[in-house]
Short mmCIF file of C-alpha atoms (C1' of nucleotides) in Angstrom, two decimals:
data_model
loop_
_atom_site.label_atom_id
_atom_site.label_comp_id
_atom_site.label_asym_id
_atom_site.label_seq_id
_atom_site.Cartn_x
_atom_site.Cartn_y
_atom_site.Cartn_z
CA UNK A 1 -6.61 36.72 -2.05
CA UNK A 2 -10.11 36.93 -3.50
CA UNK A 3 -9.38 34.43 -6.21
CA UNK A 4 -12.34 32.90 -7.94
CA UNK A 5 -14.52 31.23 -5.38
CA UNK A 6 -15.90 28.64 -7.77
CA UNK A 7 -13.03 26.64 -9.14
CA UNK A 8 -12.47 26.14 -12.83
CA UNK A 9 -13.65 22.96 -14.47
CA UNK A 10 -10.07 21.77 -14.74
CA UNK A 11 -9.50 22.27 -11.03
CA UNK A 12 -12.74 20.59 -10.12
CA UNK A 13 -11.69 17.51 -12.09
CA UNK A 14 -8.27 17.51 -10.50
CA UNK A 15 -9.71 17.81 -7.00
CA UNK A 16 -12.11 14.96 -7.65
CA UNK A 17 -9.41 12.81 -9.21
CA UNK A 18 -7.15 13.42 -6.25
CA UNK A 19 -9.80 12.18 -3.88
CA UNK A 20 -10.68 9.10 -5.92
CA UNK A 21 -7.13 8.08 -6.80
CA UNK A 22 -5.95 8.49 -3.22
CA UNK A 23 -8.82 6.37 -2.00
CA UNK A 24 -8.76 3.60 -4.56
CA UNK A 25 -5.46 3.65 -6.42
CA UNK A 26 -5.07 3.78 -10.17
CA UNK A 27 -6.55 0.45 -11.23
CA UNK A 28 -9.59 0.42 -9.00
CA UNK A 29 -10.46 4.06 -9.67
CA UNK A 30 -12.85 4.57 -12.59
CA UNK A 31 -13.08 7.70 -14.67
CA UNK A 32 -16.79 7.47 -13.97
CA UNK A 33 -16.09 7.82 -10.25
CA UNK A 34 -14.10 10.95 -10.92
CA UNK A 35 -16.79 12.42 -13.12
CA UNK A 36 -19.43 11.74 -10.50
CA UNK A 37 -17.30 13.11 -7.66
CA UNK A 38 -16.69 16.33 -9.57
CA UNK A 39 -20.34 16.69 -10.55
CA UNK A 40 -19.17 16.93 -14.14
CA UNK A 41 -19.16 14.90 -17.25
CA UNK A 42 -17.12 11.89 -18.23
CA UNK A 43 -16.02 13.42 -21.52
CA UNK A 44 -14.54 16.45 -19.84
CA UNK A 45 -11.86 14.37 -18.20
CA UNK A 46 -10.45 13.43 -21.56
CA UNK A 47 -11.01 16.91 -22.92
CA UNK A 48 -8.83 18.45 -20.19
CA UNK A 49 -6.43 15.65 -19.36
CA UNK A 50 -6.33 13.43 -22.46
CA UNK A 51 -6.39 10.18 -20.50
CA UNK A 52 -6.92 8.64 -17.10
CA UNK A 53 -3.26 7.70 -16.94
CA UNK A 54 -2.10 11.23 -17.69
CA UNK A 55 -4.37 12.67 -15.01
CA UNK A 56 -3.07 10.10 -12.56
CA UNK A 57 0.54 10.93 -13.36
CA UNK A 58 0.00 14.64 -12.82
CA UNK A 59 -1.49 14.05 -9.38
CA UNK A 60 1.08 11.48 -8.42
CA UNK A 61 3.96 13.81 -9.34
CA UNK A 62 2.52 16.62 -7.27
CA UNK A 63 2.08 14.36 -4.29
CA UNK A 64 5.58 12.93 -4.58
CA UNK A 65 6.97 16.44 -4.52
CA UNK A 66 4.89 17.50 -1.53
CA UNK A 67 5.86 14.40 0.38
CA UNK A 68 9.59 14.37 -0.24
CA UNK A 69 10.06 18.12 -0.03
CA UNK A 70 9.27 17.93 3.65
CA UNK A 71 12.52 16.10 4.18
CA UNK A 72 14.49 17.85 1.47
CA UNK A 73 13.65 21.33 2.72
CA UNK A 74 14.74 20.70 6.29
CA UNK A 75 17.64 18.33 5.78
CA UNK A 76 20.42 20.83 5.22
CA UNK A 77 19.14 23.68 7.35
CA UNK A 78 22.34 24.42 9.26
CA UNK A 79 20.55 26.88 11.52
CA UNK A 80 18.99 23.91 13.27
CA UNK A 81 20.55 21.10 15.28
CA UNK A 82 19.94 17.56 14.10
CA UNK A 83 17.31 17.10 16.78
CA UNK A 84 15.56 20.31 15.77
CA UNK A 85 15.51 19.17 12.18
CA UNK A 86 14.08 15.80 13.19
CA UNK A 87 11.45 17.60 15.21
CA UNK A 88 10.52 19.83 12.34
CA UNK A 89 10.18 16.85 10.01
CA UNK A 90 7.95 15.06 12.51
CA UNK A 91 5.71 18.09 12.87
CA UNK A 92 5.47 18.76 9.16
CA UNK A 93 4.58 15.14 8.39
CA UNK A 94 2.06 15.08 11.18
CA UNK A 95 0.40 18.24 9.87
CA UNK A 96 0.36 16.92 6.32
CA UNK A 97 -0.80 13.38 7.02
CA UNK A 98 -3.55 14.38 9.41
CA UNK A 99 -4.97 16.32 6.48
CA UNK A 100 -4.22 13.66 3.86
CA UNK A 101 -4.39 10.27 5.53
CA UNK A 102 -4.26 8.29 2.31
CA UNK A 103 -1.11 9.94 1.00
CA UNK A 104 1.56 7.51 2.25
CA UNK A 105 -0.29 4.51 0.97
CA UNK A 106 -0.96 6.16 -2.38
CA UNK A 107 2.71 6.92 -2.91
CA UNK A 108 3.80 3.51 -1.70
CA UNK A 109 1.53 1.75 -4.13
CA UNK A 110 2.82 3.84 -7.00
CA UNK A 111 6.44 3.12 -6.09
CA UNK A 112 5.59 -0.52 -5.57
CA UNK A 113 4.12 -0.83 -9.06
CA UNK A 114 6.62 1.38 -10.76
CA UNK A 115 9.89 1.59 -8.88
CA UNK A 116 12.10 2.55 -11.81
CA UNK A 117 9.84 5.34 -12.89
CA UNK A 118 9.88 6.67 -9.35
CA UNK A 119 13.66 6.58 -9.20
CA UNK A 120 14.14 8.41 -12.48
CA UNK A 121 11.58 11.14 -12.09
CA UNK A 122 11.61 14.48 -10.36
CA UNK A 123 15.24 14.21 -9.25
CA UNK A 124 13.99 13.39 -5.77
CA UNK A 125 16.81 10.94 -5.58
CA UNK A 126 19.45 13.53 -6.44
CA UNK A 127 18.06 16.05 -4.00
CA UNK A 128 17.81 13.57 -1.17
CA UNK A 129 20.96 11.58 -1.60
CA UNK A 130 22.84 14.67 -2.74
CA UNK A 131 22.11 16.59 0.45
CA UNK A 132 25.09 17.30 2.67
CA UNK A 133 23.53 15.65 5.70
CA UNK A 134 22.67 12.45 3.89
CA UNK A 135 26.07 12.31 2.28
CA UNK A 136 27.65 12.64 5.68
CA UNK A 137 25.47 9.86 6.97
CA UNK A 138 26.32 7.53 4.12
CA UNK A 139 30.00 8.25 3.62
CA UNK A 140 31.04 7.62 7.16
CA UNK A 141 32.39 4.33 8.27
CA UNK A 142 29.25 3.63 10.30
CA UNK A 143 27.01 3.91 7.28
CA UNK A 144 24.98 0.87 8.32
CA UNK A 145 24.21 2.27 11.74
CA UNK A 146 23.04 5.47 10.15
CA UNK A 147 20.76 3.62 7.79
CA UNK A 148 19.22 1.87 10.78
CA UNK A 149 18.70 5.15 12.53
CA UNK A 150 17.07 6.68 9.46
CA UNK A 151 14.77 3.68 9.04
CA UNK A 152 13.84 3.83 12.70
CA UNK A 153 13.18 7.55 12.76
CA UNK A 154 10.97 7.41 9.69
CA UNK A 155 9.31 4.24 10.93
CA UNK A 156 8.40 5.79 14.26
CA UNK A 157 7.11 8.89 12.49
CA UNK A 158 5.32 7.50 9.44
CA UNK A 159 4.28 3.97 10.36
CA UNK A 160 1.35 5.07 12.53
CA UNK A 161 -0.13 6.93 9.57
CA UNK A 162 0.37 3.95 7.29
CA UNK A 163 -1.43 1.55 9.63
CA UNK A 164 -4.01 4.02 10.81
CA UNK A 165 -6.93 1.96 9.51
CA UNK A 166 -5.63 -1.22 11.07
CA UNK A 167 -5.31 0.29 14.52
CA UNK A 168 -8.62 2.10 14.39
CA UNK A 169 -10.38 -1.14 13.55
CA UNK A 170 -8.50 -3.33 16.02
CA UNK A 171 -8.93 -0.98 18.96
CA UNK A 172 -12.32 0.50 18.06
CA UNK A 173 -10.97 4.01 17.88
CA UNK A 174 -12.77 6.81 16.08
CA UNK A 175 -10.90 8.88 13.53
CA UNK A 176 -10.70 11.78 15.93
CA UNK A 177 -9.43 9.62 18.79
CA UNK A 178 -6.63 8.32 16.62
CA UNK A 179 -5.92 11.82 15.33
CA UNK A 180 -5.42 12.87 18.92
CA UNK A 181 -2.93 10.05 19.48
CA UNK A 182 -1.06 11.13 16.35
CA UNK A 183 -0.98 14.70 17.57
CA UNK A 184 0.33 13.72 20.98
CA UNK A 185 2.91 11.61 19.24
CA UNK A 186 4.89 14.70 18.21
CA UNK A 187 6.00 15.07 21.82
CA UNK A 188 6.48 11.35 22.36
CA UNK A 189 8.84 11.16 19.40
CA UNK A 190 10.74 14.27 20.48
CA UNK A 191 11.29 12.69 23.89
CA UNK A 192 12.30 9.38 22.42
CA UNK A 193 14.85 11.06 20.18
CA UNK A 194 16.28 12.97 23.11
CA UNK A 195 16.73 9.72 25.00
CA UNK A 196 18.67 8.14 22.21
CA UNK A 197 20.45 11.37 21.37
CA UNK A 198 23.96 10.19 22.27
CA UNK A 199 23.57 7.64 19.55
CA UNK A 200 22.30 10.21 17.07
CA UNK A 201 25.10 12.47 18.17
CA UNK A 202 27.74 10.04 17.07
CA UNK A 203 26.13 9.52 13.74
CA UNK A 204 26.51 12.93 12.18
CA UNK A 205 29.55 14.62 13.63
CA UNK A 206 29.89 17.27 10.95
CA UNK A 207 26.40 18.51 11.38
CA UNK A 208 25.90 18.66 15.06
CA UNK A 209 25.57 21.95 16.84
CA UNK B 1 7.31 -36.96 3.67
CA UNK B 2 7.51 -37.89 0.00
CA UNK B 3 4.36 -36.10 -0.88
CA UNK B 4 3.65 -35.63 -4.53
CA UNK B 5 6.51 -33.72 -6.06
CA UNK B 6 4.39 -32.14 -8.77
CA UNK B 7 1.69 -30.10 -7.19
CA UNK B 8 -1.96 -30.56 -8.03
CA UNK B 9 -3.58 -28.25 -10.51
CA UNK B 10 -5.44 -26.53 -7.72
CA UNK B 11 -2.22 -25.84 -5.82
CA UNK B 12 -0.46 -24.61 -8.92
CA UNK B 13 -3.21 -22.07 -9.50
CA UNK B 14 -3.09 -20.97 -5.89
CA UNK B 15 0.67 -20.56 -5.97
CA UNK B 16 0.48 -18.52 -9.17
CA UNK B 17 -2.38 -16.42 -7.84
CA UNK B 18 -0.46 -15.72 -4.66
CA UNK B 19 2.47 -14.41 -6.62
CA UNK B 20 0.39 -12.24 -8.96
CA UNK B 21 -1.98 -10.84 -6.32
CA UNK B 22 0.90 -10.01 -3.98
CA UNK B 23 2.71 -8.22 -6.78
CA UNK B 24 -0.17 -6.32 -8.33
CA UNK B 25 -3.07 -6.26 -5.93
CA UNK B 26 -6.59 -7.35 -6.73
CA UNK B 27 -7.62 -4.80 -9.35
CA UNK B 28 -4.44 -4.74 -11.39
CA UNK B 29 -4.04 -8.52 -11.38
CA UNK B 30 -5.66 -10.26 -14.34
CA UNK B 31 -6.88 -13.82 -14.31
CA UNK B 32 -4.90 -14.15 -17.54
CA UNK B 33 -1.71 -13.29 -15.62
CA UNK B 34 -2.47 -16.02 -13.13
CA UNK B 35 -3.16 -18.56 -15.87
CA UNK B 36 0.10 -17.70 -17.59
CA UNK B 37 2.12 -17.77 -14.36
CA UNK B 38 0.77 -21.21 -13.52
CA UNK B 39 1.36 -22.52 -17.04
CA UNK B 40 -2.28 -23.53 -17.05
CA UNK B 41 -5.49 -22.49 -18.58
CA UNK B 42 -7.75 -19.53 -17.96
CA UNK B 43 -10.84 -21.70 -17.65
CA UNK B 44 -9.30 -23.79 -14.88
CA UNK B 45 -9.28 -20.85 -12.53
CA UNK B 46 -13.03 -20.64 -12.64
CA UNK B 47 -13.36 -24.41 -12.61
CA UNK B 48 -11.47 -24.67 -9.31
CA UNK B 49 -12.19 -21.35 -7.66
CA UNK B 50 -15.42 -20.09 -9.22
CA UNK B 51 -14.25 -16.47 -9.51
CA UNK B 52 -11.25 -14.18 -9.30
CA UNK B 53 -12.69 -12.57 -6.21
CA UNK B 54 -13.15 -15.86 -4.43
CA UNK B 55 -9.58 -16.92 -5.19
CA UNK B 56 -8.35 -13.58 -3.93
CA UNK B 57 -10.30 -13.89 -0.69
CA UNK B 58 -8.90 -17.34 0.02
CA UNK B 59 -5.33 -16.13 -0.38
CA UNK B 60 -5.91 -12.96 1.55
CA UNK B 61 -7.39 -14.84 4.50
CA UNK B 62 -4.44 -17.19 4.67
CA UNK B 63 -2.00 -14.32 4.59
CA UNK B 64 -3.86 -12.37 7.26
CA UNK B 65 -3.66 -15.40 9.53
CA UNK B 66 0.04 -15.96 8.89
CA UNK B 67 0.82 -12.32 9.51
CA UNK B 68 -1.15 -11.76 12.69
CA UNK B 69 -0.43 -15.15 14.21
CA UNK B 70 3.18 -14.08 14.61
CA UNK B 71 2.08 -11.60 17.22
CA UNK B 72 -0.78 -13.62 18.64
CA UNK B 73 1.35 -16.71 19.24
CA UNK B 74 4.06 -14.90 21.18
CA UNK B 75 2.06 -12.26 22.99
CA UNK B 76 0.96 -14.23 26.02
CA UNK B 77 3.92 -16.57 26.32
CA UNK B 78 4.59 -16.12 30.04
CA UNK B 79 7.80 -18.14 29.84
CA UNK B 80 9.40 -15.15 28.16
CA UNK B 81 10.08 -11.65 29.42
CA UNK B 82 8.57 -8.77 27.51
CA UNK B 83 11.90 -8.09 25.85
CA UNK B 84 12.27 -11.72 24.84
CA UNK B 85 8.81 -11.67 23.33
CA UNK B 86 9.60 -8.51 21.41
CA UNK B 87 12.78 -10.13 20.18
CA UNK B 88 10.95 -13.22 19.04
CA UNK B 89 8.40 -11.12 17.17
CA UNK B 90 11.16 -9.17 15.43
CA UNK B 91 12.90 -12.36 14.36
CA UNK B 92 9.76 -14.07 13.16
CA UNK B 93 8.70 -11.04 11.10
CA UNK B 94 12.17 -10.70 9.68
CA UNK B 95 12.21 -14.34 8.62
CA UNK B 96 8.76 -14.11 7.11
CA UNK B 97 9.15 -10.80 5.31
CA UNK B 98 12.55 -11.60 3.85
CA UNK B 99 10.80 -14.52 2.16
CA UNK B 100 7.63 -12.60 1.29
CA UNK B 101 8.56 -8.96 0.73
CA UNK B 102 5.21 -7.98 -0.73
CA UNK B 103 3.16 -9.30 2.14
CA UNK B 104 2.82 -6.15 4.29
CA UNK B 105 1.81 -4.03 1.37
CA UNK B 106 -0.68 -6.65 0.16
CA UNK B 107 -2.40 -6.80 3.53
CA UNK B 108 -2.37 -3.05 3.95
CA UNK B 109 -4.05 -2.50 0.62
CA UNK B 110 -6.74 -5.02 1.48
CA UNK B 111 -7.41 -3.41 4.84
CA UNK B 112 -7.31 0.02 3.22
CA UNK B 113 -9.98 -0.94 0.68
CA UNK B 114 -12.03 -3.03 3.03
CA UNK B 115 -11.53 -2.06 6.65
CA UNK B 116 -14.82 -3.35 7.99
CA UNK B 117 -14.44 -6.72 6.37
CA UNK B 118 -10.99 -6.98 7.90
CA UNK B 119 -12.28 -6.14 11.34
CA UNK B 120 -15.08 -8.68 11.27
CA UNK B 121 -13.24 -11.65 9.82
CA UNK B 122 -11.05 -14.30 11.33
CA UNK B 123 -11.46 -13.03 14.88
CA UNK B 124 -8.00 -11.54 14.63
CA UNK B 125 -9.35 -8.65 16.59
CA UNK B 126 -10.63 -10.81 19.41
CA UNK B 127 -7.41 -12.77 19.64
CA UNK B 128 -5.23 -9.69 19.61
CA UNK B 129 -7.18 -7.33 21.80
CA UNK B 130 -8.33 -10.20 23.98
CA UNK B 131 -4.80 -11.26 24.88
CA UNK B 132 -3.77 -10.74 28.48
CA UNK B 133 -0.77 -8.64 27.57
CA UNK B 134 -2.69 -6.30 25.31
CA UNK B 135 -5.45 -5.96 27.86
CA UNK B 136 -2.90 -5.02 30.46
CA UNK B 137 -1.46 -2.47 28.12
CA UNK B 138 -4.80 -0.91 27.37
CA UNK B 139 -6.48 -1.03 30.75
CA UNK B 140 -3.82 0.79 32.64
CA UNK B 141 -3.92 4.47 33.30
CA UNK B 142 -1.02 5.06 30.90
CA UNK B 143 -2.85 3.53 27.97
CA UNK B 144 -1.74 6.30 25.63
CA UNK B 145 1.95 5.78 26.38
CA UNK B 146 1.54 2.09 25.70
CA UNK B 147 -0.12 2.73 22.38
CA UNK B 148 2.84 4.93 21.43
CA UNK B 149 5.25 2.23 22.43
CA UNK B 150 3.39 -0.39 20.41
CA UNK B 151 3.28 1.87 17.35
CA UNK B 152 6.97 2.59 17.72
CA UNK B 153 7.99 -1.01 18.17
CA UNK B 154 6.01 -2.18 15.16
CA UNK B 155 7.15 0.83 13.14
CA UNK B 156 10.80 0.13 13.80
CA UNK B 157 10.28 -3.53 12.95
CA UNK B 158 7.91 -3.42 9.98
CA UNK B 159 8.46 -0.04 8.34
CA UNK B 160 11.75 -1.04 6.66
CA UNK B 161 9.97 -3.90 4.91
CA UNK B 162 7.14 -1.63 3.81
CA UNK B 163 9.48 0.94 2.25
CA UNK B 164 11.99 -1.57 0.96
CA UNK B 165 11.52 -0.54 -2.67
CA UNK B 166 11.84 3.13 -1.89
CA UNK B 167 15.12 2.74 -0.08
CA UNK B 168 16.60 0.37 -2.63
CA UNK B 169 15.88 2.84 -5.39
CA UNK B 170 16.99 5.94 -3.52
CA UNK B 171 20.26 4.48 -2.32
CA UNK B 172 21.01 2.18 -5.26
CA UNK B 173 21.00 -0.91 -3.11
CA UNK B 174 20.59 -4.39 -4.55
CA UNK B 175 17.99 -6.71 -3.07
CA UNK B 176 20.65 -8.71 -1.32
CA UNK B 177 22.34 -5.63 0.14
CA UNK B 178 19.07 -4.49 1.64
CA UNK B 179 18.32 -8.01 2.85
CA UNK B 180 21.58 -7.89 4.71
CA UNK B 181 20.60 -4.61 6.36
CA UNK B 182 17.29 -6.13 7.37
CA UNK B 183 19.03 -9.14 8.84
CA UNK B 184 21.45 -7.01 10.84
CA UNK B 185 18.50 -5.04 12.05
CA UNK B 186 17.40 -7.83 14.37
CA UNK B 187 20.34 -6.95 16.61
CA UNK B 188 19.94 -3.21 16.17
CA UNK B 189 16.34 -3.41 17.33
CA UNK B 190 17.20 -5.68 20.26
CA UNK B 191 19.80 -3.13 21.42
CA UNK B 192 17.45 -0.23 20.94
CA UNK B 193 14.76 -1.94 23.00
CA UNK B 194 17.25 -2.66 25.76
CA UNK B 195 18.17 1.01 25.88
CA UNK B 196 14.62 2.11 26.33
CA UNK B 197 13.81 -0.83 28.57
CA UNK B 198 13.09 1.20 31.72
CA UNK B 199 10.26 2.73 29.78
CA UNK B 200 9.01 -0.64 28.60
CA UNK B 201 9.40 -1.93 32.10
CA UNK B 202 6.95 0.57 33.52
CA UNK B 203 4.40 -0.19 30.89
CA UNK B 204 3.49 -3.75 31.69
CA UNK B 205 4.00 -4.37 35.37
CA UNK B 206 1.90 -7.52 35.55
CA UNK B 207 3.81 -9.25 32.82
CA UNK B 208 7.37 -8.53 33.58
CA UNK B 209 9.71 -11.27 34.72
"C1'" DG C 1 -16.48 24.24 -23.34
"C1'" DT C 2 -19.94 21.01 -22.23
"C1'" DC C 3 -22.92 17.47 -23.08
"C1'" DT C 4 -25.07 12.64 -24.98
"C1'" DA C 5 -24.35 8.68 -27.35
"C1'" DT C 6 -21.45 5.22 -28.79
"C1'" DA C 7 -17.27 3.02 -30.51
"C1'" DG C 8 -13.81 -0.26 -29.26
"C1'" DC C 9 -11.42 -3.03 -26.34
"C1'" DG C 10 -9.97 -5.64 -22.46
"C1'" DA C 11 -11.23 -8.70 -18.80
"C1'" DG C 12 -13.94 -12.24 -16.21
"C1'" DA C 13 -16.71 -15.93 -16.98
"C1'" DT C 14 -18.59 -19.96 -19.48
"C1'" DA C 15 -20.05 -23.43 -23.24
"C1'" DG C 16 -18.81 -27.34 -25.13
"C1'" DA C 17 -15.33 -30.46 -27.42
"C1'" DC C 18 -12.00 -33.75 -25.97
"C1'" DG D 1 -10.14 -32.46 -15.63
"C1'" DT D 2 -8.37 -29.72 -19.27
"C1'" DC D 3 -8.55 -27.20 -23.26
"C1'" DT D 4 -10.22 -23.54 -27.20
"C1'" DA D 5 -13.42 -20.44 -28.55
"C1'" DT D 6 -16.62 -17.12 -27.38
"C1'" DC D 7 -20.05 -14.45 -24.75
"C1'" DT D 8 -20.89 -10.43 -22.13
"C1'" DC D 9 -20.14 -6.58 -19.66
"C1'" DG D 10 -17.85 -2.54 -17.99
"C1'" DC D 11 -14.54 0.62 -18.87
"C1'" DT D 12 -11.78 4.32 -21.36
"C1'" DA D 13 -11.86 7.17 -25.01
"C1'" DT D 14 -14.02 9.77 -28.74
"C1'" DA D 15 -17.40 11.60 -32.27
"C1'" DG D 16 -20.44 14.96 -32.92
"C1'" DA D 17 -24.49 17.97 -31.51
"C1'" DC D 18 -25.18 22.16 -29.02
#
DNA sequence: GTCTATAGCGAGATAGAC
DNA sequence: GTCTATCTCGCTATAGAC
C-alpha cells in the first residue's frame, strides 16, 4: 500500500492507450488521441514505447492473459464440481466485463485480424487445450456434444456482454439498467445449468464430484 | 434469368468492397485494397461512390437489413409455434453465417463505433421492438426473465459464429470441420430448446399454439 | 525526461488524357 | 467510363532544444 499516488509517465500513457485502443481498435486509434487522453505529449509515446504498434501489442497481450486466465485458473480445480467451476467462471467474467465492457470486442477484433499470431503467442492454447478437463471433454467419444456444450455455456455467459450496445440501443436501456440485468444473469445461468445438469453430467465423467 | 454474366463496374466495386470491409473493417480497409480486389482502378471508386465512407455506409446498411430481417420476418408469424419460429431463426442464421462468416463481427464493430447512428437508421428498432411477440415479451410482469431467455437463445445461436476463429485456432479445426459442427448445431439447439420448453412456454402465453 | 517543430509517408481524393 | 499521375492532408515517428 501507499504506492505513489500520481502514476509515472509510462503508466499514464499505458492507461490512456488502454482506454483508446479498447474503444476504437488499433487502426482507428490515433497516437494523438492517446497523447490527449493522457494529458501528455505525442513524442513521449515513442520515447517510452517506441511505436504505436508496440504499445498496442503490450496492452493486447495483457488483456489476452487476463481474459483467458479466468477459464484456465478454474478449469482444473478438482476441489469444485463441474457446476461450481462453471459458476465461478460466470461470476469472474461478469465481474471483469462489467468493469471492462469493451474487452471482449477488443480481443475478438485482434484475433479476427491476426488469428495465427493469437494462436502462437502466450501459450494460451497449450494451457487451455492441455488442461485435464478439456482433454477429457475432447478425447471422449462424444467430443462433438461437448463442443456444443462449451459453445453454449460461453455463449450464454459472454454473448450479452458482446452485444451490450445493441441491446441497450434497441430497448432504450441505460447502462446501469443493463448492468443490473447482467448482474442478475449470474443466477439465471446457474439455474439454467442446473436444469440441464444431467446432460453436463454425462459429458465429463472423470471430473464429476 | 440470363442477366448479364459479367457484372457491371459498379457491382464489381461493391462486391470487392464488401469482401474487404467485412474482412478488415472500415479503418483498416484501404480503397487501394478494394481497387485491387475488383481488378479495377482506384479512381473508379470515387467516380461511382464519391467516397470510401459513402461506399462503406451503403454496404453496411444492406448488411444490417439482411441480418435483422431474419428475426423480423419470422417473429410474428402466427402460423408457427414459438419453438418453430426459434427453429426457423436458427436455420436461417446458420445458412447465412456459414456463407458470410465475417458478418456478425462487421455489424458489431459498426454498432460499437456508432451506436446512435445504428439506433436511428433503418427503423430496425421500430420493427423489432414494435413486433407483437417482442411487445408481449417486454410488457409482461416477467420482462426480465424474457430478456434473459432472448439473450440466451441468441447467444447459443450466434456466439459460435462470432468466436469461430478463436475456436478453430485453439482446437486446430479446419474451416470445414467447424462448419460441420455449426451445421450439426441446428439440431443441438432445437433439442436444447425443447428441454427448456416449459420455461419458454410460460414466457409468451399470448403467442403459444 | 519532456517538449515543439517537422520530416516522411501512406491514404483518400481528383485532374485530365484517352 | 476508364485510366495514370498527382495533389493534399493527416498520421506516425523523430530531431533537437530545454
